[in-house]
């Protein structure tokens, strides 16, 4: 999401590198929510303090131009692998990851380890935590991944996530292997690259129609297919295809198990502009984890998954053929799907919607933290106001009245418990994502989440413990919103 130009803009917004943090501290500052912009240097790759007995997971990622077979539809795109299935990067909580990115793309890239409370220098944000990884060059990320759960990784460069550049990252919990018989990792995505308009062209059109950010409430409903979703205006872009593990619904992946097996689903929304509503025909799902962390288990017929969100659920599968379907919320288009096959039966047409998607669905923010996942109780020492602003016409999205590059970073102190009071002043839903931390939502029994969907005009309070110093991005996970300006950073 950052280029050199953007980095220069960021530094300019900070008042140049010569402004010393000490001088800023000495001056009497008004202390509203966002405070002193400090100077920031890209952290150096210091040696890691690895936990005793940590295993090292070594891996190489080669982002490159590829032709993916989406199931009879060939897409010339960019990806890390020749297939978007079976490429889970896996380790245990506490493992040391050493991942070299060998950039074979014609342009610069980066890799962000979404949801991982890693050290800042490996967070993968060009212009903030590292220089971009130039074309035909390599960079090695080195970090300890402290918490078990379902995560994924993707570039933090332009709109590259809207190509095939993503993969799941699963961290197992050695103390809690789970009692399931099988596990399915399912990545949902909205697909246009190589078959429709390119993500760069989509963004260029938005940019050509961009303008100033409106302040305050905005009732513009300029998005597509609006009005059909209880979530408000759910997306801006109409995609030719919606896919599960890189396959269009006419040529879906098949997931097999024995009747009666307990299966753990790890659902990841890697989409750029699409909230999915997910269900499994003939079954109810028991939600067990949100964004990697345990929740009080709850049964649901269907689940919403916004961009950047992950949900783990268990299900005891029946005997037959079933459809796991992911419908693009508020959009037309054939829902993505995978086929669950445990016995005999026929596969329904791709356009058949499963009845489970006809009613209400669980929202991630309505879940409640399991006791074991909670942060220790503490009253916030500082509250930061985070207002989401913007509209479709002219196309502009921002935070606290500013687009990224003109923003004032949020400043806090190490060790603080900080409350972010996030208010969506727009008529669109925005999944807000924080890097390097997992929030605790006081309104949801301390629910832990790194990606929180804010519905139109909704306010959600989200606390974090400032235990991982650095410069951490806070942004909407709609990549077009983030790239036009709905992004800022938190620094300490
Ligand atoms: Cu947004």
GROMACS .gro file of C-alpha atoms and ligand atoms in nm:
model
  493
    1UNK     CA    1   0.000   0.000   0.000
    2UNK     CA    2   0.301   0.218   0.013
    3UNK     CA    3   0.531   0.347  -0.247
    4UNK     CA    4   0.833   0.568  -0.211
    5UNK     CA    5   0.609   0.859  -0.303
    6UNK     CA    6   0.373   0.769  -0.024
    7UNK     CA    7   0.659   0.731   0.217
    8UNK     CA    8   0.780   1.077   0.128
    9UNK     CA    9   0.429   1.206   0.181
   10UNK     CA   10   0.420   1.031   0.516
   11UNK     CA   11   0.749   1.181   0.625
   12UNK     CA   12   0.634   1.523   0.507
   13UNK     CA   13   0.317   1.475   0.712
   14UNK     CA   14   0.534   1.406   1.012
   15UNK     CA   15   0.717   1.733   0.969
   16UNK     CA   16   1.034   1.577   0.823
   17UNK     CA   17   1.289   1.360   0.987
   18UNK     CA   18   1.466   1.649   1.159
   19UNK     CA   19   1.192   1.712   1.414
   20UNK     CA   20   1.321   1.537   1.722
   21UNK     CA   21   1.093   1.337   1.942
   22UNK     CA   22   1.259   1.490   2.248
   23UNK     CA   23   1.179   1.843   2.136
   24UNK     CA   24   0.822   1.738   2.078
   25UNK     CA   25   0.803   1.590   2.427
   26UNK     CA   26   0.943   1.905   2.583
   27UNK     CA   27   0.685   2.128   2.422
   28UNK     CA   28   0.346   2.157   2.584
   29UNK     CA   29   0.113   1.969   2.359
   30UNK     CA   30  -0.261   1.976   2.369
   31UNK     CA   31  -0.359   1.621   2.449
   32UNK     CA   32  -0.662   1.525   2.247
   33UNK     CA   33  -0.694   1.173   2.112
   34UNK     CA   34  -0.417   1.189   1.860
   35UNK     CA   35  -0.105   1.348   1.990
   36UNK     CA   36   0.255   1.419   1.905
   37UNK     CA   37   0.376   1.298   1.568
   38UNK     CA   38   0.720   1.155   1.637
   39UNK     CA   39   0.995   1.094   1.391
   40UNK     CA   40   1.022   0.739   1.279
   41UNK     CA   41   1.303   0.538   1.136
   42UNK     CA   42   1.255   0.201   0.972
   43UNK     CA   43   1.351  -0.047   1.246
   44UNK     CA   44   1.670  -0.241   1.188
   45UNK     CA   45   1.666  -0.618   1.168
   46UNK     CA   46   1.805  -0.686   1.513
   47UNK     CA   47   1.877  -1.045   1.619
   48UNK     CA   48   1.572  -1.216   1.756
   49UNK     CA   49   1.522  -1.329   2.112
   50UNK     CA   50   1.380  -1.671   2.036
   51UNK     CA   51   1.202  -1.873   2.302
   52UNK     CA   52   1.397  -2.172   2.434
   53UNK     CA   53   1.325  -2.480   2.228
   54UNK     CA   54   1.166  -2.284   1.945
   55UNK     CA   55   1.149  -2.464   1.613
   56UNK     CA   56   1.260  -2.274   1.307
   57UNK     CA   57   1.025  -2.280   1.010
   58UNK     CA   58   1.221  -2.197   0.696
   59UNK     CA   59   1.037  -2.118   0.377
   60UNK     CA   60   1.079  -1.937   0.047
   61UNK     CA   61   0.802  -1.748  -0.125
   62UNK     CA   62   0.841  -1.664  -0.491
   63UNK     CA   63   0.586  -1.406  -0.601
   64UNK     CA   64   0.577  -1.437  -0.978
   65UNK     CA   65   0.359  -1.407  -1.286
   66UNK     CA   66   0.158  -1.730  -1.328
   67UNK     CA   67  -0.142  -1.860  -1.515
   68UNK     CA   68  -0.387  -2.005  -1.263
   69UNK     CA   69  -0.651  -2.255  -1.364
   70UNK     CA   70  -0.959  -2.138  -1.173
   71UNK     CA   71  -1.150  -2.442  -1.301
   72UNK     CA   72  -1.161  -2.411  -1.679
   73UNK     CA   73  -1.105  -2.037  -1.656
   74UNK     CA   74  -0.742  -1.943  -1.701
   75UNK     CA   75  -0.623  -1.629  -1.525
   76UNK     CA   76  -0.290  -1.464  -1.598
   77UNK     CA   77  -0.206  -1.317  -1.261
   78UNK     CA   78   0.055  -1.297  -0.989
   79UNK     CA   79   0.078  -1.557  -0.715
   80UNK     CA   80   0.320  -1.737  -0.481
   81UNK     CA   81   0.232  -2.080  -0.623
   82UNK     CA   82   0.089  -2.237  -0.938
   83UNK     CA   83  -0.229  -2.335  -0.750
   84UNK     CA   84  -0.429  -2.160  -0.478
   85UNK     CA   85  -0.480  -2.475  -0.278
   86UNK     CA   86  -0.264  -2.689  -0.056
   87UNK     CA   87  -0.020  -2.410   0.010
   88UNK     CA   88  -0.072  -2.357   0.381
   89UNK     CA   89   0.234  -2.228   0.564
   90UNK     CA   90   0.223  -2.408   0.896
   91UNK     CA   91   0.401  -2.401   1.230
   92UNK     CA   92   0.339  -2.397   1.603
   93UNK     CA   93   0.275  -2.105   1.833
   94UNK     CA   94   0.618  -1.982   1.944
   95UNK     CA   95   0.801  -2.098   1.632
   96UNK     CA   96   1.062  -1.882   1.464
   97UNK     CA   97   0.972  -1.814   1.102
   98UNK     CA   98   1.246  -1.736   0.854
   99UNK     CA   99   1.078  -1.667   0.522
  100UNK     CA  100   1.271  -1.541   0.223
  101UNK     CA  101   1.073  -1.357  -0.040
  102UNK     CA  102   1.236  -1.399  -0.380
  103UNK     CA  103   1.057  -1.133  -0.580
  104UNK     CA  104   1.015  -1.245  -0.941
  105UNK     CA  105   0.742  -0.990  -1.011
  106UNK     CA  106   0.806  -0.703  -1.253
  107UNK     CA  107   0.750  -0.460  -0.965
  108UNK     CA  108   0.824  -0.413  -0.595
  109UNK     CA  109   0.632  -0.611  -0.336
  110UNK     CA  110   0.617  -0.693   0.037
  111UNK     CA  111   0.461  -0.955   0.264
  112UNK     CA  112   0.241  -0.867   0.561
  113UNK     CA  113   0.173  -1.143   0.815
  114UNK     CA  114  -0.188  -1.059   0.888
  115UNK     CA  115  -0.286  -1.086   1.254
  116UNK     CA  116   0.051  -1.197   1.387
  117UNK     CA  117   0.188  -1.008   1.690
  118UNK     CA  118   0.536  -1.013   1.540
  119UNK     CA  119   0.823  -0.771   1.575
  120UNK     CA  120   0.771  -0.449   1.386
  121UNK     CA  121   1.067  -0.492   1.149
  122UNK     CA  122   0.901  -0.798   0.990
  123UNK     CA  123   0.551  -0.651   0.957
  124UNK     CA  124   0.595  -0.597   0.585
  125UNK     CA  125   0.481  -0.238   0.531
  126UNK     CA  126   0.701  -0.063   0.274
  127UNK     CA  127   0.791   0.290   0.374
  128UNK     CA  128   0.706   0.221   0.737
  129UNK     CA  129   0.879  -0.098   0.852
  130UNK     CA  130   1.100  -0.176   0.553
  131UNK     CA  131   1.197  -0.066   0.205
  132UNK     CA  132   0.993  -0.221  -0.075
  133UNK     CA  133   1.134  -0.552  -0.201
  134UNK     CA  134   1.242  -0.443  -0.549
  135UNK     CA  135   1.177  -0.653  -0.858
  136UNK     CA  136   1.430  -0.937  -0.891
  137UNK     CA  137   1.554  -0.893  -0.536
  138UNK     CA  138   1.502  -1.084  -0.212
  139UNK     CA  139   1.420  -1.005   0.149
  140UNK     CA  140   1.408  -1.233   0.451
  141UNK     CA  141   1.139  -1.196   0.715
  142UNK     CA  142   1.234  -1.332   1.054
  143UNK     CA  143   0.988  -1.336   1.340
  144UNK     CA  144   0.844  -1.534   1.626
  145UNK     CA  145   0.472  -1.604   1.592
  146UNK     CA  146   0.348  -1.608   1.951
  147UNK     CA  147  -0.018  -1.711   1.925
  148UNK     CA  148  -0.186  -2.017   1.779
  149UNK     CA  149  -0.462  -1.969   1.525
  150UNK     CA  150  -0.570  -1.912   1.168
  151UNK     CA  151  -0.387  -1.633   0.988
  152UNK     CA  152  -0.281  -1.548   0.632
  153UNK     CA  153  -0.026  -1.340   0.451
  154UNK     CA  154  -0.040  -1.104   0.154
  155UNK     CA  155   0.146  -0.804   0.011
  156UNK     CA  156   0.106  -0.459   0.165
  157UNK     CA  157   0.190  -0.299  -0.169
  158UNK     CA  158  -0.071  -0.122  -0.377
  159UNK     CA  159  -0.368  -0.343  -0.464
  160UNK     CA  160  -0.157  -0.659  -0.510
  161UNK     CA  161  -0.375  -0.853  -0.263
  162UNK     CA  162  -0.650  -0.844  -0.529
  163UNK     CA  163  -0.438  -1.075  -0.744
  164UNK     CA  164  -0.347  -1.429  -0.636
  165UNK     CA  165  -0.088  -1.315  -0.384
  166UNK     CA  166  -0.210  -1.469  -0.059
  167UNK     CA  167  -0.188  -1.793   0.137
  168UNK     CA  168  -0.301  -1.926   0.475
  169UNK     CA  169  -0.070  -1.932   0.775
  170UNK     CA  170  -0.179  -2.179   1.042
  171UNK     CA  171  -0.021  -2.190   1.386
  172UNK     CA  172  -0.103  -2.502   1.583
  173UNK     CA  173  -0.137  -2.503   1.958
  174UNK     CA  174   0.079  -2.787   2.101
  175UNK     CA  175  -0.128  -2.774   2.423
  176UNK     CA  176  -0.459  -2.798   2.242
  177UNK     CA  177  -0.443  -3.011   1.925
  178UNK     CA  178  -0.823  -3.030   1.908
  179UNK     CA  179  -1.039  -3.338   1.889
  180UNK     CA  180  -1.138  -3.313   1.524
  181UNK     CA  181  -1.095  -3.589   1.265
  182UNK     CA  182  -1.017  -3.363   0.971
  183UNK     CA  183  -0.934  -3.002   0.895
  184UNK     CA  184  -1.025  -2.794   0.591
  185UNK     CA  185  -0.856  -2.459   0.529
  186UNK     CA  186  -1.079  -2.255   0.299
  187UNK     CA  187  -0.976  -1.924   0.148
  188UNK     CA  188  -1.252  -1.709   0.000
  189UNK     CA  189  -1.175  -1.452  -0.266
  190UNK     CA  190  -1.331  -1.217  -0.517
  191UNK     CA  191  -1.165  -1.265  -0.855
  192UNK     CA  192  -1.108  -1.034  -1.149
  193UNK     CA  193  -0.736  -1.036  -1.230
  194UNK     CA  194  -0.659  -1.191  -1.568
  195UNK     CA  195  -1.027  -1.249  -1.649
  196UNK     CA  196  -1.184  -0.905  -1.602
  197UNK     CA  197  -1.057  -0.558  -1.525
  198UNK     CA  198  -0.720  -0.564  -1.351
  199UNK     CA  199  -0.701  -0.446  -0.990
  200UNK     CA  200  -0.469  -0.166  -1.099
  201UNK     CA  201  -0.725  -0.051  -1.359
  202UNK     CA  202  -1.006  -0.067  -1.100
  203UNK     CA  203  -0.804   0.147  -0.866
  204UNK     CA  204  -0.705   0.389  -1.143
  205UNK     CA  205  -1.075   0.445  -1.218
  206UNK     CA  206  -1.151   0.510  -0.851
  207UNK     CA  207  -0.858   0.747  -0.834
  208UNK     CA  208  -0.975   0.933  -1.146
  209UNK     CA  209  -1.308   0.989  -0.968
  210UNK     CA  210  -1.160   1.078  -0.631
  211UNK     CA  211  -1.195   1.409  -0.454
  212UNK     CA  212  -1.206   1.563  -0.110
  213UNK     CA  213  -1.316   1.367   0.191
  214UNK     CA  214  -1.649   1.469   0.334
  215UNK     CA  215  -1.654   1.538   0.706
  216UNK     CA  216  -1.916   1.409   0.940
  217UNK     CA  217  -2.207   1.191   0.842
  218UNK     CA  218  -2.246   1.097   0.483
  219UNK     CA  219  -2.555   0.936   0.339
  220UNK     CA  220  -2.419   0.877  -0.007
  221UNK     CA  221  -2.505   0.526  -0.118
  222UNK     CA  222  -2.310   0.523  -0.438
  223UNK     CA  223  -2.187   0.165  -0.413
  224UNK     CA  224  -2.317  -0.119  -0.624
  225UNK     CA  225  -2.618  -0.336  -0.553
  226UNK     CA  226  -2.676  -0.140  -0.233
  227UNK     CA  227  -2.981  -0.184  -0.022
  228UNK     CA  228  -2.985  -0.562  -0.050
  229UNK     CA  229  -2.773  -0.624   0.258
  230UNK     CA  230  -2.849  -0.574   0.626
  231UNK     CA  231  -2.483  -0.469   0.652
  232UNK     CA  232  -2.549  -0.156   0.445
  233UNK     CA  233  -2.342  -0.088   0.139
  234UNK     CA  234  -2.108  -0.387   0.143
  235UNK     CA  235  -1.876  -0.339  -0.157
  236UNK     CA  236  -1.781  -0.117  -0.450
  237UNK     CA  237  -1.661  -0.363  -0.712
  238UNK     CA  238  -1.851  -0.618  -0.920
  239UNK     CA  239  -1.633  -0.925  -0.973
  240UNK     CA  240  -1.659  -1.182  -1.255
  241UNK     CA  241  -1.596  -1.469  -1.011
  242UNK     CA  242  -1.604  -1.561  -0.646
  243UNK     CA  243  -1.376  -1.849  -0.552
  244UNK     CA  244  -1.298  -2.095  -0.272
  245UNK     CA  245  -0.936  -2.213  -0.275
  246UNK     CA  246  -0.887  -2.073  -0.622
  247UNK     CA  247  -1.182  -2.245  -0.789
  248UNK     CA  248  -1.494  -2.096  -0.945
  249UNK     CA  249  -1.829  -2.247  -0.836
  250UNK     CA  250  -1.874  -2.441  -1.163
  251UNK     CA  251  -1.554  -2.638  -1.092
  252UNK     CA  252  -1.533  -2.651  -0.714
  253UNK     CA  253  -1.285  -2.823  -0.484
  254UNK     CA  254  -1.414  -3.140  -0.319
  255UNK     CA  255  -1.361  -3.193   0.053
  256UNK     CA  256  -1.389  -3.550   0.171
  257UNK     CA  257  -1.452  -3.706   0.511
  258UNK     CA  258  -1.637  -4.000   0.664
  259UNK     CA  259  -1.995  -3.955   0.780
  260UNK     CA  260  -1.990  -3.854   1.146
  261UNK     CA  261  -1.642  -3.704   1.130
  262UNK     CA  262  -1.587  -3.388   1.329
  263UNK     CA  263  -1.421  -3.139   1.096
  264UNK     CA  264  -1.243  -2.819   1.185
  265UNK     CA  265  -1.302  -2.545   0.927
  266UNK     CA  266  -1.057  -2.261   0.901
  267UNK     CA  267  -1.226  -1.989   0.696
  268UNK     CA  268  -1.024  -1.695   0.565
  269UNK     CA  269  -1.156  -1.401   0.361
  270UNK     CA  270  -0.873  -1.289   0.133
  271UNK     CA  271  -1.109  -1.080  -0.080
  272UNK     CA  272  -1.033  -0.719  -0.162
  273UNK     CA  273  -1.386  -0.578  -0.166
  274UNK     CA  274  -1.628  -0.857  -0.073
  275UNK     CA  275  -1.791  -0.964   0.253
  276UNK     CA  276  -1.897  -1.329   0.230
  277UNK     CA  277  -2.192  -1.501   0.396
  278UNK     CA  278  -2.092  -1.864   0.454
  279UNK     CA  279  -2.291  -2.176   0.533
  280UNK     CA  280  -2.289  -2.553   0.482
  281UNK     CA  281  -2.607  -2.713   0.347
  282UNK     CA  282  -2.780  -2.944   0.593
  283UNK     CA  283  -2.555  -2.842   0.882
  284UNK     CA  284  -2.509  -2.587   1.152
  285UNK     CA  285  -2.158  -2.468   1.230
  286UNK     CA  286  -2.013  -2.429   1.578
  287UNK     CA  287  -1.792  -2.121   1.582
  288UNK     CA  288  -1.486  -2.177   1.803
  289UNK     CA  289  -1.234  -1.906   1.709
  290UNK     CA  290  -1.233  -1.559   1.562
  291UNK     CA  291  -0.916  -1.411   1.411
  292UNK     CA  292  -0.715  -1.694   1.570
  293UNK     CA  293  -0.842  -1.658   1.928
  294UNK     CA  294  -1.089  -1.883   2.113
  295UNK     CA  295  -1.447  -1.766   2.159
  296UNK     CA  296  -1.732  -1.904   2.367
  297UNK     CA  297  -1.859  -2.166   2.122
  298UNK     CA  298  -2.180  -2.069   1.946
  299UNK     CA  299  -2.389  -2.244   1.681
  300UNK     CA  300  -2.473  -2.062   1.360
  301UNK     CA  301  -2.659  -2.143   1.040
  302UNK     CA  302  -2.448  -1.889   0.852
  303UNK     CA  303  -2.150  -1.667   0.926
  304UNK     CA  304  -2.040  -1.331   0.785
  305UNK     CA  305  -1.674  -1.304   0.702
  306UNK     CA  306  -1.542  -0.960   0.612
  307UNK     CA  307  -1.217  -0.898   0.428
  308UNK     CA  308  -0.924  -0.994   0.653
  309UNK     CA  309  -1.143  -1.184   0.903
  310UNK     CA  310  -1.091  -1.550   0.992
  311UNK     CA  311  -1.338  -1.783   1.161
  312UNK     CA  312  -1.275  -2.137   1.283
  313UNK     CA  313  -1.578  -2.358   1.320
  314UNK     CA  314  -1.640  -2.726   1.380
  315UNK     CA  315  -1.906  -2.939   1.222
  316UNK     CA  316  -2.000  -3.306   1.247
  317UNK     CA  317  -2.066  -3.401   0.889
  318UNK     CA  318  -2.364  -3.605   0.776
  319UNK     CA  319  -2.376  -3.873   0.508
  320UNK     CA  320  -2.401  -3.752   0.150
  321UNK     CA  321  -2.301  -3.459  -0.065
  322UNK     CA  322  -2.325  -3.105   0.073
  323UNK     CA  323  -2.239  -2.756  -0.043
  324UNK     CA  324  -2.023  -2.518   0.154
  325UNK     CA  325  -2.126  -2.189   0.001
  326UNK     CA  326  -1.989  -1.836   0.033
  327UNK     CA  327  -2.219  -1.572  -0.113
  328UNK     CA  328  -2.085  -1.223  -0.191
  329UNK     CA  329  -2.289  -1.003   0.042
  330UNK     CA  330  -2.490  -0.730  -0.129
  331UNK     CA  331  -2.360  -0.831  -0.470
  332UNK     CA  332  -2.495  -1.030  -0.759
  333UNK     CA  333  -2.284  -1.311  -0.897
  334UNK     CA  334  -2.269  -1.684  -0.839
  335UNK     CA  335  -2.165  -1.768  -0.483
  336UNK     CA  336  -1.830  -1.936  -0.431
  337UNK     CA  337  -1.846  -2.294  -0.310
  338UNK     CA  338  -1.671  -2.615  -0.220
  339UNK     CA  339  -1.834  -2.959  -0.223
  340UNK     CA  340  -1.837  -3.168   0.093
  341UNK     CA  341  -1.857  -3.536   0.003
  342UNK     CA  342  -1.895  -3.806   0.265
  343UNK     CA  343  -2.119  -4.043   0.070
  344UNK     CA  344  -2.342  -4.080  -0.233
  345UNK     CA  345  -2.533  -3.791  -0.382
  346UNK     CA  346  -2.538  -3.549  -0.669
  347UNK     CA  347  -2.388  -3.203  -0.686
  348UNK     CA  348  -2.648  -2.928  -0.731
  349UNK     CA  349  -2.604  -2.662  -1.002
  350UNK     CA  350  -2.364  -2.382  -0.911
  351UNK     CA  351  -2.643  -2.124  -0.910
  352UNK     CA  352  -2.851  -2.308  -0.647
  353UNK     CA  353  -2.836  -2.113  -0.324
  354UNK     CA  354  -2.833  -2.323  -0.010
  355UNK     CA  355  -3.124  -2.244   0.228
  356UNK     CA  356  -2.876  -2.178   0.512
  357UNK     CA  357  -2.784  -1.848   0.341
  358UNK     CA  358  -3.146  -1.731   0.328
  359UNK     CA  359  -3.167  -1.604   0.684
  360UNK     CA  360  -2.960  -1.429   0.944
  361UNK     CA  361  -2.587  -1.482   0.982
  362UNK     CA  362  -2.351  -1.444   1.277
  363UNK     CA  363  -2.126  -1.140   1.281
  364UNK     CA  364  -1.773  -1.178   1.418
  365UNK     CA  365  -1.825  -0.884   1.651
  366UNK     CA  366  -2.125  -1.057   1.814
  367UNK     CA  367  -1.902  -1.335   1.948
  368UNK     CA  368  -1.767  -1.339   2.303
  369UNK     CA  369  -1.415  -1.424   2.415
  370UNK     CA  370  -1.341  -1.757   2.577
  371UNK     CA  371  -1.195  -1.692   2.922
  372UNK     CA  372  -0.858  -1.836   2.821
  373UNK     CA  373  -0.827  -1.586   2.535
  374UNK     CA  374  -0.894  -1.273   2.740
  375UNK     CA  375  -0.646  -0.996   2.809
  376UNK     CA  376  -0.597  -0.937   3.182
  377UNK     CA  377  -0.854  -0.681   3.302
  378UNK     CA  378  -0.726  -0.325   3.299
  379UNK     CA  379  -0.890   0.015   3.263
  380UNK     CA  380  -0.776   0.209   2.955
  381UNK     CA  381  -0.528   0.487   3.025
  382UNK     CA  382  -0.596   0.662   2.699
  383UNK     CA  383  -0.887   0.673   2.457
  384UNK     CA  384  -0.825   0.746   2.092
  385UNK     CA  385  -1.110   0.860   1.871
  386UNK     CA  386  -1.100   0.691   1.532
  387UNK     CA  387  -1.361   0.825   1.292
  388UNK     CA  388  -1.414   0.663   0.955
  389UNK     CA  389  -1.507   0.914   0.686
  390UNK     CA  390  -1.578   0.909   0.318
  391UNK     CA  391  -1.813   0.850   0.033
  392UNK     CA  392  -1.834   0.699  -0.315
  393UNK     CA  393  -1.882   1.028  -0.505
  394UNK     CA  394  -1.626   1.167  -0.527
  395UNK     CA  395  -1.443   0.848  -0.427
  396UNK     CA  396  -1.268   0.928  -0.101
  397UNK     CA  397  -1.210   0.733   0.221
  398UNK     CA  398  -1.014   0.839   0.526
  399UNK     CA  399  -0.972   0.835   0.900
  400UNK     CA  400  -1.027   1.130   1.134
  401UNK     CA  401  -1.096   1.355   0.835
  402UNK     CA  402  -0.766   1.279   0.662
  403UNK     CA  403  -0.644   1.053   0.387
  404UNK     CA  404  -0.331   0.849   0.453
  405UNK     CA  405  -0.025   1.061   0.386
  406UNK     CA  406  -0.200   1.368   0.531
  407UNK     CA  407  -0.290   1.185   0.852
  408UNK     CA  408  -0.159   1.241   1.202
  409UNK     CA  409  -0.042   0.904   1.335
  410UNK     CA  410  -0.197   0.791   1.662
  411UNK     CA  411   0.059   0.818   1.938
  412UNK     CA  412   0.060   0.619   2.260
  413UNK     CA  413   0.311   0.508   2.523
  414UNK     CA  414   0.459   0.162   2.579
  415UNK     CA  415   0.276  -0.037   2.844
  416UNK     CA  416  -0.048   0.155   2.813
  417UNK     CA  417  -0.388   0.001   2.780
  418UNK     CA  418  -0.540   0.201   2.499
  419UNK     CA  419  -0.901   0.221   2.395
  420UNK     CA  420  -0.986   0.300   2.033
  421UNK     CA  421  -1.337   0.431   1.996
  422UNK     CA  422  -1.403   0.364   1.628
  423UNK     CA  423  -1.707   0.527   1.469
  424UNK     CA  424  -1.818   0.463   1.115
  425UNK     CA  425  -1.955   0.793   0.982
  426UNK     CA  426  -2.025   0.645   0.639
  427UNK     CA  427  -2.296   0.434   0.478
  428UNK     CA  428  -2.057   0.152   0.395
  429UNK     CA  429  -1.932  -0.133   0.611
  430UNK     CA  430  -1.557  -0.118   0.679
  431UNK     CA  431  -1.346  -0.405   0.823
  432UNK     CA  432  -1.084  -0.220   1.028
  433UNK     CA  433  -0.756  -0.405   1.080
  434UNK     CA  434  -0.479  -0.334   1.330
  435UNK     CA  435  -0.126  -0.465   1.276
  436UNK     CA  436   0.091  -0.632   1.540
  437UNK     CA  437  -0.186  -0.658   1.803
  438UNK     CA  438  -0.515  -0.827   1.868
  439UNK     CA  439  -0.778  -0.596   2.013
  440UNK     CA  440  -1.001  -0.686   2.303
  441UNK     CA  441  -1.360  -0.566   2.256
  442UNK     CA  442  -1.506  -0.460   2.593
  443UNK     CA  443  -1.858  -0.466   2.446
  444UNK     CA  444  -1.814  -0.834   2.352
  445UNK     CA  445  -1.683  -0.983   2.677
  446UNK     CA  446  -1.326  -0.905   2.573
  447UNK     CA  447  -1.352  -1.069   2.229
  448UNK     CA  448  -1.008  -1.080   2.068
  449UNK     CA  449  -0.996  -0.960   1.709
  450UNK     CA  450  -0.754  -0.793   1.471
  451UNK     CA  451  -1.018  -0.720   1.206
  452UNK     CA  452  -1.342  -0.560   1.320
  453UNK     CA  453  -1.631  -0.495   1.083
  454UNK     CA  454  -1.794  -0.158   1.149
  455UNK     CA  455  -2.141  -0.130   1.000
  456UNK     CA  456  -2.272   0.208   0.880
  457UNK     CA  457  -2.293   0.456   1.170
  458UNK     CA  458  -2.178   0.192   1.419
  459UNK     CA  459  -1.939   0.266   1.706
  460UNK     CA  460  -1.718  -0.011   1.846
  461UNK     CA  461  -1.468   0.025   2.126
  462UNK     CA  462  -1.155  -0.186   2.089
  463UNK     CA  463  -0.879  -0.199   2.352
  464UNK     CA  464  -0.519  -0.295   2.300
  465UNK     CA  465  -0.222  -0.356   2.525
  466UNK     CA  466   0.081  -0.159   2.405
  467UNK     CA  467   0.327  -0.447   2.448
  468UNK     CA  468   0.481  -0.456   2.100
  469UNK     CA  469   0.653  -0.124   2.016
  470UNK     CA  470   0.675  -0.003   1.659
  471UNK     CA  471   0.481   0.171   1.385
  472UNK     CA  472   0.164  -0.027   1.323
  473UNK     CA  473  -0.087   0.033   1.049
  474UNK     CA  474  -0.456   0.076   1.120
  475UNK     CA  475  -0.665   0.055   0.805
  476UNK     CA  476  -0.975  -0.062   0.630
  477UNK     CA  477  -0.925  -0.407   0.475
  478UNK     CA  478  -1.119  -0.306   0.167
  479UNK     CA  479  -0.801  -0.265  -0.036
  480UNK     CA  480  -0.945   0.012  -0.253
  481UNK     CA  481  -1.051   0.208   0.056
  482UNK     CA  482  -0.711   0.160   0.218
  483UNK     CA  483  -0.524   0.256  -0.096
  484UNK     CA  484  -0.725   0.574  -0.154
  485UNK     CA  485  -0.657   0.681   0.206
  486UNK     CA  486  -0.849   0.490   0.475
  487UNK     CA  487  -0.533   0.414   0.666
  488UNK     CA  488  -0.327   0.559   0.946
  489UNK     CA  489  -0.072   0.427   1.194
  490UNK     CA  490  -0.029   0.377   1.564
  491UNK     CA  491   0.318   0.452   1.698
  492UNK     CA  492   0.501   0.390   2.024
  493LIG    CU1  493  -1.354   0.060   0.403
   0.00000   0.00000   0.00000
